[in-house]
Amino acid sequence: MAEDWYWQEEKADSVRLGITTATQEELGDVAYVELPKVDTKITAGEFLVSIEATKAVLDFDSPFNGIITKINAQLIDQPANLNKAKHADNWLVEIQKDND
């Protein structure tokens, strides 16, 4: 999927990533979300999250290097919340960007 799958919100020491409304519509009803573990080091272009839904199963890559500092854990047990959430609440992960 293109790099425009996500939105990002700059936080004090990290960046919060979520899926865009267009991505939600492309996916349909979300049935499963695979999130990375907190403290996982990631590289730009490396697998970040997977979302299984009625219309598609999509894997998303990290847009930049960093360390996972937080995940939206409620999505593990309630993945459909991704469809119901308002834009600011449909976040997936927070990443502390690597400035190297």
Coordinates of N, CA, C and O in Angstrom, one line a residue:
M1 N 0.8 -1.2 0.0 CA 0.0 0.0 0.0 C 0.9 1.2 0.0 O 2.0 1.2 0.5
A2 N 0.4 2.3 -0.6 CA 1.2 3.5 -0.7 C 1.5 4.1 0.7 O 0.8 3.7 1.7
E3 N 2.4 5.0 0.7 CA 2.8 5.6 2.0 C 1.7 6.5 2.6 O 1.9 6.9 3.8
D4 N 0.6 6.8 1.9 CA -0.4 7.6 2.5 C -1.4 6.8 3.3 O -2.5 7.3 3.5
W5 N -1.1 5.6 3.7 CA -2.0 4.8 4.5 C -2.2 5.4 5.9 O -3.2 5.1 6.6
Y6 N -1.3 6.2 6.4 CA -1.3 6.6 7.7 C -1.4 8.1 7.9 O -1.1 8.9 7.0
W7 N -1.8 8.5 9.1 CA -1.6 9.9 9.5 C -0.6 9.9 10.7 O -0.4 8.8 11.3
Q8 N 0.0 11.0 10.9 CA 0.9 11.1 12.1 C 0.7 12.3 12.9 O 0.3 13.4 12.3
E9 N 0.9 12.2 14.2 CA 0.7 13.3 15.1 C 2.0 13.3 16.0 O 2.4 12.4 16.6
E10 N 2.7 14.5 15.9 CA 3.9 14.6 16.7 C 3.5 14.8 18.1 O 2.7 15.6 18.5
K11 N 4.2 14.0 19.0 CA 4.0 14.1 20.5 C 5.3 14.7 21.0 O 6.2 14.9 20.3
A12 N 5.4 14.9 22.3 CA 6.6 15.5 22.9 C 7.8 14.7 22.6 O 8.8 15.3 22.2
D13 N 7.8 13.4 22.7 CA 9.0 12.6 22.4 C 8.8 11.4 21.4 O 9.6 10.5 21.4
S14 N 7.7 11.4 20.7 CA 7.3 10.4 19.8 C 6.4 10.8 18.7 O 5.9 12.0 18.7
V15 N 6.1 9.9 17.8 CA 5.1 10.2 16.8 C 4.0 9.1 16.8 O 4.3 7.9 16.9
R16 N 2.8 9.5 16.9 CA 1.7 8.6 16.9 C 1.2 8.4 15.5 O 1.0 9.3 14.7
L17 N 1.0 7.1 15.1 CA 0.6 6.8 13.8 C -0.8 6.1 13.8 O -1.1 5.3 14.7
G18 N -1.7 6.4 12.9 CA -3.0 5.8 12.8 C -3.3 5.7 11.3 O -2.6 6.2 10.4
I19 N -4.4 4.9 11.0 CA -4.8 4.8 9.6 C -5.7 5.9 9.2 O -6.5 6.4 10.0
T20 N -5.6 6.3 7.9 CA -6.5 7.3 7.4 C -7.9 6.8 7.2 O -8.2 5.6 7.1
T21 N -8.8 7.7 7.0 CA -10.2 7.4 6.7 C -10.3 6.6 5.4 O -11.0 5.6 5.3
A22 N -9.5 7.0 4.4 CA -9.4 6.3 3.1 C -9.0 4.8 3.3 O -9.5 3.9 2.7
T23 N -8.0 4.6 4.1 CA -7.5 3.3 4.4 C -8.6 2.5 5.1 O -8.8 1.3 4.8
Q24 N -9.3 3.1 6.1 CA -10.4 2.4 6.8 C -11.5 2.0 5.8 O -11.9 0.8 5.8
E25 N -11.8 2.8 4.8 CA -12.8 2.5 3.8 C -12.4 1.4 2.9 O -13.1 0.5 2.5
E26 N -11.1 1.4 2.6 CA -10.5 0.3 1.7 C -10.5 -1.0 2.4 O -10.8 -2.1 1.8
L27 N -10.3 -1.0 3.7 CA -10.3 -2.3 4.5 C -11.7 -2.8 4.7 O -11.8 -4.1 4.7
G28 N -12.6 -2.0 5.0 CA -13.9 -2.5 5.5 C -13.9 -2.8 7.0 O -13.1 -2.2 7.7
D29 N -14.8 -3.7 7.4 CA -14.9 -4.0 8.8 C -13.6 -4.8 9.3 O -13.3 -5.9 8.8
V30 N -12.9 -4.2 10.3 CA -11.7 -4.8 10.8 C -12.0 -6.0 11.7 O -12.8 -5.8 12.6
A31 N -11.3 -7.1 11.5 CA -11.6 -8.3 12.3 C -10.3 -8.6 13.2 O -10.5 -9.3 14.2
Y32 N -9.2 -8.2 12.8 CA -7.9 -8.6 13.5 C -6.9 -7.5 13.3 O -6.7 -7.0 12.2
V33 N -6.1 -7.2 14.3 CA -5.0 -6.2 14.2 C -3.8 -6.8 14.9 O -3.9 -7.3 16.0
E34 N -2.7 -6.9 14.2 CA -1.4 -7.4 14.7 C -0.5 -6.2 14.9 O -0.2 -5.5 14.0
L35 N -0.2 -6.0 16.2 CA 0.7 -4.8 16.5 C 2.0 -5.3 17.0 O 2.1 -6.4 17.6
P36 N 3.1 -4.5 16.9 CA 4.4 -4.9 17.4 C 4.4 -4.8 18.9 O 3.5 -4.2 19.5
K37 N 5.4 -5.3 19.5 CA 5.6 -5.2 21.0 C 6.3 -3.9 21.3 O 7.1 -3.4 20.5
V38 N 6.0 -3.3 22.4 CA 6.6 -2.1 22.9 C 8.1 -2.4 23.1 O 8.5 -3.5 23.5
D39 N 8.9 -1.4 22.8 CA 10.4 -1.5 22.9 C 11.0 -2.2 21.7 O 12.2 -2.4 21.7
T40 N 10.2 -2.5 20.7 CA 10.7 -3.1 19.5 C 11.4 -2.1 18.6 O 10.8 -1.0 18.4
K41 N 12.6 -2.4 18.2 CA 13.3 -1.4 17.3 C 12.9 -1.7 15.9 O 12.8 -2.9 15.4
I42 N 12.5 -0.7 15.1 CA 12.0 -0.9 13.8 C 12.9 0.0 12.8 O 13.5 1.0 13.2
T43 N 12.8 -0.4 11.5 CA 13.6 0.2 10.5 C 12.5 0.7 9.4 O 11.6 0.0 9.2
A44 N 12.8 1.8 8.8 CA 11.9 2.3 7.8 C 11.8 1.2 6.7 O 12.8 0.6 6.3
G45 N 10.6 1.0 6.2 CA 10.3 0.0 5.2 C 10.1 -1.4 5.8 O 9.7 -2.4 5.0
E46 N 10.3 -1.6 7.1 CA 10.1 -2.9 7.7 C 8.7 -3.1 8.2 O 8.0 -2.1 8.5
F47 N 8.2 -4.3 8.2 CA 6.8 -4.6 8.7 C 6.6 -3.9 10.0 O 7.4 -4.0 10.9
L48 N 5.4 -3.3 10.1 CA 5.0 -2.6 11.3 C 3.7 -3.2 11.9 O 3.7 -3.6 13.1
V49 N 2.6 -3.2 11.1 CA 1.3 -3.7 11.6 C 0.6 -4.5 10.5 O 0.9 -4.2 9.3
S50 N -0.3 -5.4 10.9 CA -1.1 -6.1 9.9 C -2.6 -5.9 10.3 O -2.9 -6.0 11.5
I51 N -3.4 -5.6 9.4 CA -4.8 -5.5 9.7 C -5.6 -6.4 8.7 O -5.5 -6.3 7.5
E52 N -6.5 -7.3 9.3 CA -7.3 -8.1 8.6 C -8.7 -7.6 8.6 O -9.2 -7.3 9.7
A53 N -9.4 -7.5 7.5 CA -10.7 -6.9 7.4 C -11.5 -7.7 6.3 O -11.0 -8.5 5.7
T54 N -12.8 -7.3 6.2 CA -13.7 -7.9 5.3 C -13.2 -7.8 3.8 O -13.4 -8.7 3.0
K55 N -12.7 -6.6 3.5 CA -12.3 -6.4 2.1 C -10.9 -6.7 1.7 O -10.5 -6.8 0.6
A56 N -10.0 -6.7 2.8 CA -8.6 -6.9 2.5 C -7.8 -7.3 3.8 O -8.3 -7.1 4.9
V57 N -6.7 -7.9 3.5 CA -5.7 -8.1 4.6 C -4.5 -7.3 4.1 O -3.9 -7.5 3.1
L58 N -4.1 -6.3 4.9 CA -3.0 -5.4 4.5 C -1.9 -5.4 5.6 O -2.2 -5.3 6.8
D59 N -0.7 -5.5 5.1 CA 0.5 -5.3 6.0 C 1.0 -3.9 5.7 O 1.1 -3.4 4.6
F60 N 1.4 -3.2 6.8 CA 1.9 -1.8 6.7 C 3.3 -1.7 7.2 O 3.6 -2.3 8.2
D61 N 4.1 -1.0 6.5 CA 5.5 -0.9 6.8 C 5.8 0.4 7.6 O 5.0 1.4 7.4
S62 N 6.8 0.4 8.4 CA 7.1 1.6 9.1 C 7.6 2.7 8.2 O 8.5 2.5 7.3
P63 N 7.2 4.0 8.4 CA 7.6 5.1 7.6 C 9.0 5.6 8.0 O 9.6 6.4 7.2
F64 N 9.5 5.2 9.1 CA 10.8 5.7 9.6 C 11.4 4.8 10.6 O 10.7 3.9 11.1
N65 N 12.7 5.0 11.0 CA 13.4 4.2 12.0 C 13.0 4.7 13.4 O 12.7 5.9 13.6
G66 N 13.0 3.8 14.3 CA 12.7 4.2 15.7 C 12.4 3.0 16.6 O 12.7 1.8 16.2
I67 N 11.8 3.3 17.7 CA 11.5 2.3 18.8 C 10.0 2.5 19.1 O 9.6 3.6 19.3
I68 N 9.3 1.4 19.2 CA 7.9 1.4 19.5 C 7.8 1.7 21.0 O 8.4 1.0 21.9
T69 N 7.1 2.8 21.4 CA 7.0 3.3 22.7 C 5.6 3.0 23.3 O 5.5 2.9 24.5
K70 N 4.7 2.8 22.5 CA 3.3 2.6 22.9 C 2.5 1.9 21.8 O 2.7 2.2 20.6
I71 N 1.6 1.1 22.2 CA 0.6 0.5 21.2 C -0.8 0.7 21.7 O -1.0 0.9 22.9
N72 N -1.7 0.7 20.8 CA -3.2 0.9 21.1 C -3.7 -0.5 21.5 O -4.3 -1.2 20.6
A73 N -3.4 -1.0 22.7 CA -3.7 -2.4 23.1 C -5.1 -2.8 23.0 O -5.5 -4.0 22.8
Q74 N -6.0 -1.8 23.1 CA -7.5 -2.2 23.0 C -7.8 -2.8 21.7 O -8.8 -3.5 21.6
L75 N -7.0 -2.5 20.7 CA -7.3 -3.1 19.3 C -7.1 -4.6 19.2 O -7.6 -5.2 18.4
I76 N -6.3 -5.1 20.1 CA -6.0 -6.5 20.1 C -7.3 -7.3 20.5 O -7.6 -8.3 19.8
D77 N -8.0 -6.9 21.5 CA -9.2 -7.6 21.8 C -10.5 -7.0 21.1 O -11.5 -7.7 21.0
Q78 N -10.4 -5.7 20.7 CA -11.5 -5.1 20.0 C -11.1 -4.4 18.8 O -11.2 -3.2 18.6
P79 N -10.7 -5.2 17.8 CA -10.2 -4.6 16.5 C -11.2 -3.7 15.8 O -10.9 -2.8 15.1
A80 N -12.5 -4.1 16.0 CA -13.5 -3.3 15.3 C -13.6 -1.8 15.7 O -14.2 -1.0 15.1
N81 N -13.0 -1.5 16.9 CA -12.9 -0.2 17.4 C -12.2 0.7 16.3 O -12.4 1.9 16.3
L82 N -11.3 0.1 15.5 CA -10.6 0.9 14.5 C -11.6 1.5 13.5 O -11.4 2.6 13.0
N83 N -12.7 0.8 13.3 CA -13.7 1.4 12.3 C -14.6 2.4 13.0 O -15.1 3.3 12.4
K84 N -14.8 2.3 14.3 CA -15.7 3.1 15.0 C -15.1 4.4 15.5 O -15.8 5.4 15.8
A85 N -13.8 4.4 15.7 CA -13.1 5.5 16.4 C -13.0 6.7 15.5 O -13.0 6.6 14.3
K86 N -13.0 7.9 16.1 CA -12.8 9.1 15.4 C -11.3 9.1 15.0 O -10.5 8.4 15.6
H87 N -11.0 10.0 14.1 CA -9.7 10.1 13.5 C -8.6 10.1 14.6 O -7.7 9.3 14.5
A88 N -8.7 10.9 15.5 CA -7.6 11.0 16.6 C -7.6 9.8 17.5 O -6.5 9.6 18.1
D89 N -8.6 9.0 17.5 CA -8.6 7.8 18.4 C -8.3 6.5 17.7 O -8.2 5.5 18.3
N90 N -8.1 6.6 16.4 CA -7.9 5.3 15.6 C -6.4 5.1 15.4 O -6.0 4.5 14.4
W91 N -5.6 5.5 16.4 CA -4.2 5.3 16.3 C -3.8 3.8 16.6 O -4.5 3.1 17.2
L92 N -2.6 3.5 16.0 CA -2.1 2.1 16.2 C -0.9 2.0 17.1 O -0.9 1.2 18.0
V93 N 0.1 2.9 16.8 CA 1.4 2.8 17.6 C 2.0 4.2 17.8 O 1.6 5.1 17.1
E94 N 2.8 4.3 18.8 CA 3.7 5.5 18.9 C 5.1 5.1 18.8 O 5.5 4.0 19.3
I95 N 5.9 5.9 18.0 CA 7.3 5.5 17.7 C 8.2 6.7 18.1 O 7.9 7.8 17.8
Q96 N 9.2 6.4 18.9 CA 10.2 7.4 19.1 C 11.2 7.3 17.9 O 11.9 6.3 17.7
K97 N 11.2 8.4 17.2 CA 12.0 8.4 15.9 C 13.5 8.3 16.3 O 13.9 8.9 17.2
D98 N 14.2 7.6 15.4 CA 15.6 7.5 15.5 C 16.2 8.6 14.7 O 16.0 8.7 13.5
N99 N 17.0 9.5 15.3 CA 17.5 10.7 14.6 C 18.8 10.4 13.9 O 19.5 11.4 13.5
D100 N 19.2 9.2 13.8 CA 20.5 8.9 13.1 C 20.4 9.1 11.6 O 19.4 8.9 11.0

